[in-house]
Amino acid sequence: MRELRADLAIAGGGPSAIAAACAAAERGEQVLVIDRQPAPGGQIWRGQTNEWHERFRRCGAQWLGRAEIYDAAPGMTLMAQAPDGPAAIRAGRVLVATGARELFLPFPGWTLPGVYGAGGLQALVKSGLNVRGLRVVVAGSGPLLAAVAAQLIESGAHVLRVCEQAERTQMTPFFRYVAMHPEKWLQAAELGLLLAGRYQTGVWPVAARGAGKLEAVELSSGETIRAEALACGFGLVPNVELAQLLGCDLAGDGFVKVDEKQRTTAPGVFAAGEVCGIGGVEIAIGEGLIAGGASASLDRSFRGVLAAAFRLRGELRRLPQPSTYVCRCEDVTWSRIEPFDNWREAKLQTRCGMGSCQGRVCGASLGFLKGWPPPEPRSPLAPVPLESLASE
Amino acid sequence: MSRPDAIVIGAGICGAACAAALARDGLRVRVLEGHLPGGGVTGAGMGHIVVLDDNPPEFALSRHARDLWDAMIPQLPPEAECSPCGTLWVAADQEEFDAARQKLARLTGAGVRAELLDPAQLAEAEPNLRPGLAGGLLLPGDSILYPPLVAQWFLNSSPLIEVRRERASTLRLDAPVRILATGSQLDLLPQLPIKPRKGHLVITDRYPGLLNAELVELGYIKNAHGGAAESVAFNVQPRATGQLLIGSSRQFGATTAAVEPHMVRRMLQRAFEFVPALAQCKAIRTWTGFRAATPDNLPYIGPWPDDPGLWIAMGHEGLGLTTAPAVAELLADQIAGRATAIDPTPYLPARILA
Ligand SMILES: Cc1cc2nc3c(=O)[nH]c(=O)nc-3n(C[C@H](O)[C@@H](O)[C@H](O)COP(=O)(O)OP(=O)(O)OC[C@H]3O[C@@H](n4cnc5c(N)ncnc54)[C@H](O)[C@@H]3O)c2cc1C
Ligand SMILES: Cc1cc2nc3c(=O)[nH]c(=O)nc-3n(C[C@H](O)[C@H](O)[C@H](O)COP(=O)(O)OP(=O)(O)OC[C@H]3O[C@@H](n4cnc5c(N)ncnc54)[C@H](O)[C@@H]3O)c2cc1C
């Protein structure tokens, strides 16, 4: 197997990774950044370039793109499946900057073609999907909904409605925080204008209807909206699996536990960005800089504000109906999972979470629906050719 | 339930099958399970229902068990993922093909259906096997299933069965009949000369149609019954889901359940030698399990000589999913004082003391 070496190996290529890579490489460290995407930028800077891309290009860090990290071995070794085969990456220290993914909650019809993850549809648009004229409902929870709606409008889609499950009163601290932070004003004002009259709080989707593809979205308010697409997401869950495989402890809220220098509880392993808490790009960059050895002044209070403002309401636990698929890899319905009171037994008896996503989707939704801690991650973290597991 | 007629310790496939058999005789059965029903070795095994004929007692037990499965399989729910795919024993060279021929004679002589395949027939049956193999032996009556669900199905089979989620810390339990069925956990009866034998498995994403039968190399038995500290053999199973489940490895002396990359490598390289197309298939998970190996490669089924009322169902090595219904029937018949369907002598635990 090909071997790569670095002083600092960074898992992930989003804002926190880029900031860390710049900070460390500019201080003379040999840095290798590994990401499954073809280009640096992560979720938010996908398909665009900005001053950070420029700085990253100049800093001398190496980039290994289209590479899926599927395992970690003791002694700071990451295994990645790159386009030209597997590679073993041996590093002096490792930074886990693997970000977060969307939380999907199962409701009747959520597996119909035409129902997308909100971030997933955004990513498709960023990589060139034509949505001109498409009639879209955006629904779920969190600030991502507004960003996705704005992007869709810009690309010519008809955004019919943006449904936020949180009540407006619950969101007050969020609005207050934005009001107190002038750097967020412009963004908020633009969004406000764009979404005026379409943004609704205290409403969520209860069913997606259609024969073979999405035709209408049923809302908790009783209203039905005819639409061709539903972009849906109920917030974000951190991608902590690699960190766990590296032996890092999680905090009670499920994020990777770090100290003020972004050190995890595993010696030599650092973490930064959304794996440590959901709080947006500024915090991610700041944590990246610190993890890369630079100093940065950092206010993480926005994380707490977001978590409280967009806390999911208990009614969402009643979204799945008996025949609703919860595990779409293995076609396991809610009626089969509902009777169990722990993840391991539900998995053993229903094969829920045993498919190709290994419970990344249903594990997260059951974390909310049932309060079950997510399954322990195992190698391989992602599907990997047997050939790679067999190579010396 | 007040005082039960029988207590079964362990709700793996063997304990669960025993509980079902005793309940059929009208006994009120309490099952003690320290973890999860079907969550021990049963949750780790491949679920291959296979007739093995390496020695007469193994043949008698697995063959009788398969007959019992044939009667039960139509009643299993679809989630048991039962698939009558058969076993195809693959001969790499002429010596192994000769062995296949002898196996054919033994099997058909005892009334078990089997067909010898020449290289062309083998290639037709399994186009993804590499060219140049010497032939094969197909046992169409073998099948595969999903064991943890079947263990639970046994437990659900009668209202006379009560499952208690608790660990037994002693064999001195208050019931006229007690059955020890704790798989590879030996702390309750350390006198049993059983050694844990670790096995690795790899499961892939879905590749329906790539293979048709469960493929096993004829050298498998050498591997299974040999005493080598570490060995691997080609053994790939097409699950009902379209996934491929790849074995098998055997290791004595392993102390943790951790997946060991060097064993996974050896096992996969062996599999690629037979089915080169596997190299491009994607793995989604790897895991391990511990078989309960005995010095003479036969299980312990029967009364424990030193303790009246204590019955043993232990030491099933790599065949306990197959043999479970026969193990249960042998014990139930002996407990009821009935004649047994097969001679119980070779499996009696008393042989340890001889
Ligand atoms: C026929 C078959 C097909 C399968 N197909 C798939 C598949 O397609 N995809 C897939 O992902 N898996 C599949 N499996 C998975 C199989 O169930 C294992 O992956 C299973 O997850 C066990 O492996 P594990 O060690 O990873 O255990 P996990 O289920 O991941 O975890 C085991 C946990 O249980 C705990 N534990 C074990 N014993 C005890 C005890 N006695 N007391 C307390 N705690 C205990 C361990 O500490 C550990 O935390 C299949 C299994 C079978 C039998
Ligand atoms: C990798 C691998 C592949 C295999 N493939 C096959 C195959 O294809 N076909 C086949 O026929 N066989 C196969 N086997 C063998 C088969 O899995 C085992 O023989 C069989 O599952 C054993 O079942 P059991 O009930 O004896 O043990 P287990 O399933 O381990 O059940 C024992 C139970 O007892 C419980 N327990 C233990 N101690 C206590 C206590 N003190 N109190 C209460 N409960 C307790 C445990 O928690 C456990 O649930 C395979 C085995 C391995 C490891």
PDB file of C-alpha atoms and ligand atoms in Angstrom, chain B residues 9-16 32-50 166-169 181-185 187-188 197-201 214 237 249 288-292 313-314 316-323, ligand 2:
ATOM      1  CA  ILE B   9     -28.809 -20.720  30.696  1.00  0.00           C
ATOM      2  CA  GLY B  10     -28.068 -18.786  27.514  1.00  0.00           C
ATOM      3  CA  ALA B  11     -30.400 -17.645  24.728  1.00  0.00           C
ATOM      4  CA  GLY B  12     -28.182 -18.267  21.734  1.00  0.00           C
ATOM      5  CA  ILE B  13     -29.549 -20.460  18.985  1.00  0.00           C
ATOM      6  CA  CYS B  14     -28.820 -23.631  21.005  1.00  0.00           C
ATOM      7  CA  GLY B  15     -30.377 -22.463  24.267  1.00  0.00           C
ATOM      8  CA  ALA B  16     -33.377 -21.062  22.383  1.00  0.00           C
ATOM      9  CA  LEU B  32     -31.685 -16.775  31.535  1.00  0.00           C
ATOM     10  CA  GLU B  33     -29.847 -14.480  29.171  1.00  0.00           C
ATOM     11  CA  GLY B  34     -27.094 -12.191  30.468  1.00  0.00           C
ATOM     12  CA  HIS B  35     -26.920 -10.035  27.361  1.00  0.00           C
ATOM     13  CA  LEU B  36     -29.297 -10.295  24.379  1.00  0.00           C
ATOM     14  CA  PRO B  37     -31.046 -13.309  22.839  1.00  0.00           C
ATOM     15  CA  GLY B  38     -29.033 -14.244  19.758  1.00  0.00           C
ATOM     16  CA  GLY B  39     -26.426 -11.595  20.603  1.00  0.00           C
ATOM     17  CA  GLY B  40     -23.546 -13.995  21.361  1.00  0.00           C
ATOM     18  CA  VAL B  41     -21.794 -16.289  18.889  1.00  0.00           C
ATOM     19  CA  THR B  42     -25.173 -16.711  17.198  1.00  0.00           C
ATOM     20  CA  GLY B  43     -25.150 -13.045  16.180  1.00  0.00           C
ATOM     21  CA  ALA B  44     -21.669 -13.388  14.733  1.00  0.00           C
ATOM     22  CA  GLY B  45     -22.004 -16.615  12.723  1.00  0.00           C
ATOM     23  CA  MET B  46     -22.665 -16.992   9.005  1.00  0.00           C
ATOM     24  CA  GLY B  47     -25.964 -18.831   9.240  1.00  0.00           C
ATOM     25  CA  HIS B  48     -25.035 -21.621   6.857  1.00  0.00           C
ATOM     26  CA  ILE B  49     -27.165 -24.743   7.347  1.00  0.00           C
ATOM     27  CA  VAL B  50     -24.716 -27.340   6.073  1.00  0.00           C
ATOM     28  CA  GLU B 166     -30.216 -11.849  33.852  1.00  0.00           C
ATOM     29  CA  ARG B 167     -26.842 -13.451  34.074  1.00  0.00           C
ATOM     30  CA  ALA B 168     -26.604 -16.786  35.906  1.00  0.00           C
ATOM     31  CA  SER B 169     -23.742 -16.682  38.393  1.00  0.00           C
ATOM     32  CA  ALA B 181     -25.913 -23.327  26.725  1.00  0.00           C
ATOM     33  CA  THR B 182     -23.586 -20.374  27.187  1.00  0.00           C
ATOM     34  CA  GLY B 183     -21.726 -20.624  23.882  1.00  0.00           C
ATOM     35  CA  SER B 184     -18.078 -19.679  24.206  1.00  0.00           C
ATOM     36  CA  GLN B 185     -18.503 -18.432  27.775  1.00  0.00           C
ATOM     37  CA  ASP B 187     -17.088 -19.523  33.557  1.00  0.00           C
ATOM     38  CA  LEU B 188     -19.998 -21.577  34.947  1.00  0.00           C
ATOM     39  CA  ARG B 197     -11.516 -20.124  18.426  1.00  0.00           C
ATOM     40  CA  LYS B 198     -11.750 -16.723  16.839  1.00  0.00           C
ATOM     41  CA  GLY B 199     -13.196 -16.192  13.379  1.00  0.00           C
ATOM     42  CA  HIS B 200     -13.327 -13.090  11.158  1.00  0.00           C
ATOM     43  CA  LEU B 201     -16.090 -12.161   8.722  1.00  0.00           C
ATOM     44  CA  GLU B 214     -22.494 -20.816  -0.792  1.00  0.00           C
ATOM     45  CA  GLN B 237     -22.028 -16.831   1.017  1.00  0.00           C
ATOM     46  CA  SER B 249     -10.540 -17.695   9.560  1.00  0.00           C
ATOM     47  CA  THR B 288     -15.332 -11.406  14.711  1.00  0.00           C
ATOM     48  CA  GLY B 289     -16.846 -14.192  16.776  1.00  0.00           C
ATOM     49  CA  PHE B 290     -15.588 -17.026  18.974  1.00  0.00           C
ATOM     50  CA  ARG B 291     -16.394 -20.640  18.158  1.00  0.00           C
ATOM     51  CA  ALA B 292     -16.387 -23.084  21.053  1.00  0.00           C
ATOM     52  CA  ALA B 313     -25.361 -28.136  25.149  1.00  0.00           C
ATOM     53  CA  MET B 314     -21.894 -26.739  24.521  1.00  0.00           C
ATOM     54  CA  HIS B 316     -20.530 -26.537  18.820  1.00  0.00           C
ATOM     55  CA  GLU B 317     -17.476 -24.941  17.139  1.00  0.00           C
ATOM     56  CA  GLY B 318     -18.431 -23.769  13.648  1.00  0.00           C
ATOM     57  CA  LEU B 319     -21.605 -25.813  13.274  1.00  0.00           C
ATOM     58  CA  GLY B 320     -23.957 -24.832  16.093  1.00  0.00           C
ATOM     59  CA  LEU B 321     -26.382 -22.865  13.919  1.00  0.00           C
ATOM     60  CA  THR B 322     -26.893 -25.960  11.839  1.00  0.00           C
ATOM     61  CA  THR B 323     -27.044 -28.486  14.655  1.00  0.00           C
TER      62      THR B 323
HETATM   63  C1  LIG C   2     -17.252 -16.626  12.406  1.00  0.00           C
HETATM   64  C2  LIG C   2     -18.213 -17.728  12.692  1.00  0.00           C
HETATM   65  C3  LIG C   2     -18.964 -18.265  11.661  1.00  0.00           C
HETATM   66  C4  LIG C   2     -19.866 -19.304  11.901  1.00  0.00           C
HETATM   67  N1  LIG C   2     -20.607 -19.788  10.876  1.00  0.00           N
HETATM   68  C5  LIG C   2     -21.480 -20.796  11.099  1.00  0.00           C
HETATM   69  C6  LIG C   2     -22.273 -21.328  10.059  1.00  0.00           C
HETATM   70  O1  LIG C   2     -22.246 -20.822   8.938  1.00  0.00           O
HETATM   71  N2  LIG C   2     -23.075 -22.395  10.300  1.00  0.00           N
HETATM   72  C7  LIG C   2     -23.150 -22.951  11.536  1.00  0.00           C
HETATM   73  O2  LIG C   2     -23.871 -23.914  11.702  1.00  0.00           O
HETATM   74  N3  LIG C   2     -22.455 -22.442  12.578  1.00  0.00           N
HETATM   75  C8  LIG C   2     -21.604 -21.389  12.378  1.00  0.00           C
HETATM   76  N4  LIG C   2     -20.873 -20.894  13.415  1.00  0.00           N
HETATM   77  C9  LIG C   2     -21.016 -21.477  14.728  1.00  0.00           C
HETATM   78  C10 LIG C   2     -22.264 -20.991  15.429  1.00  0.00           C
HETATM   79  O3  LIG C   2     -22.344 -19.587  15.322  1.00  0.00           O
HETATM   80  C11 LIG C   2     -22.221 -21.369  16.900  1.00  0.00           C
HETATM   81  O4  LIG C   2     -21.904 -22.728  17.029  1.00  0.00           O
HETATM   82  C12 LIG C   2     -23.579 -21.151  17.564  1.00  0.00           C
HETATM   83  O5  LIG C   2     -24.049 -19.847  17.306  1.00  0.00           O
HETATM   84  C13 LIG C   2     -23.482 -21.373  19.023  1.00  0.00           C
HETATM   85  O6  LIG C   2     -24.697 -21.016  19.610  1.00  0.00           O
HETATM   86  P1  LIG C   2     -24.841 -21.085  21.180  1.00  0.00           P
HETATM   87  O7  LIG C   2     -26.260 -20.912  21.466  1.00  0.00           O
HETATM   88  O8  LIG C   2     -24.124 -22.268  21.667  1.00  0.00           O
HETATM   89  O9  LIG C   2     -23.961 -19.853  21.696  1.00  0.00           O
HETATM   90  P2  LIG C   2     -24.261 -18.292  21.789  1.00  0.00           P
HETATM   91  O10 LIG C   2     -24.958 -17.808  20.603  1.00  0.00           O
HETATM   92  O11 LIG C   2     -22.991 -17.637  22.157  1.00  0.00           O
HETATM   93  O12 LIG C   2     -25.274 -18.199  22.985  1.00  0.00           O
HETATM   94  C14 LIG C   2     -24.876 -18.237  24.317  1.00  0.00           C
HETATM   95  C15 LIG C   2     -25.663 -17.218  25.077  1.00  0.00           C
HETATM   96  O13 LIG C   2     -25.462 -17.405  26.453  1.00  0.00           O
HETATM   97  C16 LIG C   2     -25.414 -16.158  27.095  1.00  0.00           C
HETATM   98  N5  LIG C   2     -24.710 -16.368  28.354  1.00  0.00           N
HETATM   99  C17 LIG C   2     -23.415 -16.695  28.546  1.00  0.00           C
HETATM  100  N6  LIG C   2     -23.148 -16.842  29.841  1.00  0.00           N
HETATM  101  C18 LIG C   2     -24.304 -16.616  30.504  1.00  0.00           C
HETATM  102  C19 LIG C   2     -24.673 -16.634  31.875  1.00  0.00           C
HETATM  103  N7  LIG C   2     -23.795 -16.920  32.841  1.00  0.00           N
HETATM  104  N8  LIG C   2     -25.962 -16.334  32.205  1.00  0.00           N
HETATM  105  C20 LIG C   2     -26.876 -16.027  31.246  1.00  0.00           C
HETATM  106  N9  LIG C   2     -26.572 -16.017  29.932  1.00  0.00           N
HETATM  107  C21 LIG C   2     -25.300 -16.301  29.568  1.00  0.00           C
HETATM  108  C22 LIG C   2     -24.692 -15.293  26.120  1.00  0.00           C
HETATM  109  O14 LIG C   2     -24.952 -13.920  26.341  1.00  0.00           O
HETATM  110  C23 LIG C   2     -25.237 -15.798  24.791  1.00  0.00           C
HETATM  111  O15 LIG C   2     -26.346 -15.052  24.343  1.00  0.00           O
HETATM  112  C24 LIG C   2     -19.977 -19.838  13.196  1.00  0.00           C
HETATM  113  C25 LIG C   2     -19.248 -19.277  14.238  1.00  0.00           C
HETATM  114  C26 LIG C   2     -18.381 -18.222  14.001  1.00  0.00           C
HETATM  115  C27 LIG C   2     -17.632 -17.626  15.129  1.00  0.00           C
END
